[in-house]
Amino acid sequence: MTGRAPRIVALSGGVGGAKLIDGLARVLPPEALTVVVNTGDDLVHWGLHVSPDLDTVTYTLAGMAHPEQGWGLAGETFGALAMVERLGGPSWFRLGDQDLGTHLVRTAGLAAGRTLTEVTGEIARSLGVKVKILPMCDGARPTRVDTPLGTLGFQEWLVEHRGAPRVSRVSWTGDATAGPGVVDALAACDAVVIGPSNPYVSIDPILALDGVRDAIARKSVVVVSPIVGGRALKGPLAEMIASLAGRAPSAAAIADHYAGVLRGIVIERGDGRPDGVTTLETATIMRTPEDRACLAQVVLDFVSSRPWGRASAVG
Ligand code: FO1
């Protein structure tokens, strides 16, 4: 990996993953970075195809993301939502006015016969994003969660029910074929970086696609732990680790979850070091653009400097 920038494929869900990708985009030339994004969160809402994680990554790289929320757009307004509410339509999933433009363009593109991969590329280019953003697949591959309320769609569980019902199983329906370019990018890259995303509902959907695990079997795969100080950086991950793995949330639980895939883990300073996997302790919370770039550079240095052995088989 000397003499040229390493070719990195980053696997990502929404907010946490997007921040690290933004950092990677700040320190790598655009042609060195490909992002494979979870589409298990996608839904059809108000008749429109909404791809929350693709949009979060795209808006973040375009510098347009809502600064506090992470998802949606900065300076968003909700006039259409107010009208939908007035007309008695569903308002539990809040689509903003500008964001609606993206869903209209995506839905029209798909209706005209273009693929999600093509439409995603067009949207990213129109917003000035140079990094290649690939949906994990072109077909519908919705994530479902089993809960005491029954099996729920992902957004139904996370947003409508506020992620409260205990999750006993995560599954996917639909076609497991990876999107065009996904397996090739993984096969050709120097390293795979998994951002601080939820392993169960953001990264596992990607790893579960045909050919993905094989493509990364001999790669340097490094994850940034989404558990810091025993707590999830965002969302209901801590509760999911308890209900799905039967243990307390920790960086070790994350390392064990990715056993067989992972070569290295980046954890917050002072968090317990997982057994059986090369570990780097650093500051992992990304509050500013500088934090994002700094963590990304630390991750790249880690990836390119370690004498990587076989993928960890801890757990
Ligand atoms: N999250 C919420 O908590 N409430 C919402 O109403 C909501 C709407 C929404 C609309 C577009 C979009 O791209 C994302 C949106 N999100 C909302 C975030 C989304 O549910 C999750 O953060 C991701 O799917 C998880 O990565």
XYZ file of N, CA and C and ligand atoms in Angstrom, residues 13-15 38 41-43 50-53 55-56 59 69 71-72 91-96 99 103 154-155 158-159 202 234, ligand 1:
119
model
N -23.953 2.262 7.542
C -25.366 2.543 7.729
C -25.528 4.053 7.629
N -26.331 4.593 8.551
C -26.643 6.019 8.479
C -25.654 6.894 9.235
N -26.122 7.514 10.276
C -25.442 8.676 10.861
C -23.980 8.436 11.279
N -26.001 0.376 3.356
C -27.168 -0.435 3.707
C -28.450 0.129 3.078
N -32.946 -0.415 5.359
C -33.836 0.573 6.010
C -34.807 1.209 5.017
N -34.635 0.925 3.723
C -35.453 1.603 2.710
C -36.937 1.290 2.921
N -37.748 2.241 2.529
C -39.196 2.030 2.629
C -39.895 2.814 1.527
N -37.893 5.758 -0.411
C -37.018 6.499 0.506
C -35.856 5.585 0.893
N -34.641 6.088 0.769
C -33.425 5.320 1.106
C -32.650 6.094 2.173
N -33.063 5.954 3.445
C -32.498 6.834 4.478
C -30.977 6.792 4.581
N -30.379 5.608 4.554
C -28.927 5.568 4.754
C -28.170 6.104 3.540
N -29.248 8.410 1.613
C -29.393 9.871 1.655
C -28.526 10.483 2.751
N -28.449 9.799 3.887
C -27.605 10.336 4.968
C -26.150 10.416 4.517
N -25.947 13.205 1.669
C -26.075 14.576 2.212
C -24.847 14.933 3.061
N -29.094 16.375 14.003
C -29.824 15.123 13.801
C -28.983 14.056 13.116
N -29.364 12.779 10.182
C -30.138 12.423 8.989
C -30.937 13.652 8.537
N -31.424 13.618 7.303
C -32.182 14.762 6.784
C -31.248 15.926 6.454
N -48.071 10.451 9.291
C -47.054 11.480 9.563
C -45.991 10.991 10.546
N -45.970 9.692 10.834
C -44.984 9.185 11.801
C -43.560 9.231 11.241
N -43.426 9.148 9.938
C -42.093 9.220 9.315
C -42.003 10.578 8.637
N -41.152 11.448 9.199
C -41.155 12.857 8.839
C -40.282 13.131 7.615
N -40.922 13.300 6.476
C -40.167 13.667 5.269
C -40.205 15.182 5.114
N -39.018 15.780 5.018
C -38.933 17.222 4.853
C -39.155 17.639 3.406
N -35.939 17.237 1.241
C -35.676 15.799 1.181
C -36.656 15.122 0.211
N -36.527 12.126 -2.942
C -37.345 10.911 -3.092
C -38.158 10.937 -4.388
N -38.329 -2.233 9.470
C -37.299 -1.545 10.256
C -37.733 -0.151 10.717
N -38.237 0.679 9.807
C -38.598 2.050 10.201
C -39.822 2.061 11.105
N -38.154 1.312 14.392
C -37.239 2.343 14.905
C -37.938 3.679 15.122
N -38.753 4.080 14.162
C -39.332 5.430 14.227
C -40.738 5.386 14.822
N -27.365 -2.405 10.307
C -26.734 -1.570 9.278
C -25.658 -2.308 8.500
N -25.376 6.015 19.247
C -26.685 6.476 18.777
C -27.632 5.288 18.665
N -35.710 9.201 12.073
C -36.579 9.501 13.054
O -36.290 9.235 14.218
N -37.817 10.056 12.764
C -38.185 10.369 11.506
O -39.284 10.857 11.284
C -37.238 10.107 10.457
C -37.509 10.450 9.139
C -36.515 10.276 8.164
C -36.738 10.694 6.850
C -35.758 10.536 5.892
C -34.535 9.937 6.250
O -33.577 9.802 5.320
C -34.300 9.513 7.536
C -35.282 9.671 8.511
N -35.064 9.256 9.813
C -35.993 9.508 10.798
C -33.822 8.578 10.190
C -33.887 7.069 9.902
O -35.023 6.477 10.438
C -32.746 6.309 10.592
O -31.844 7.137 11.200
C -31.982 5.434 9.689
O -32.762 4.640 8.866
C -31.020 4.556 10.498
O -29.818 4.620 9.875
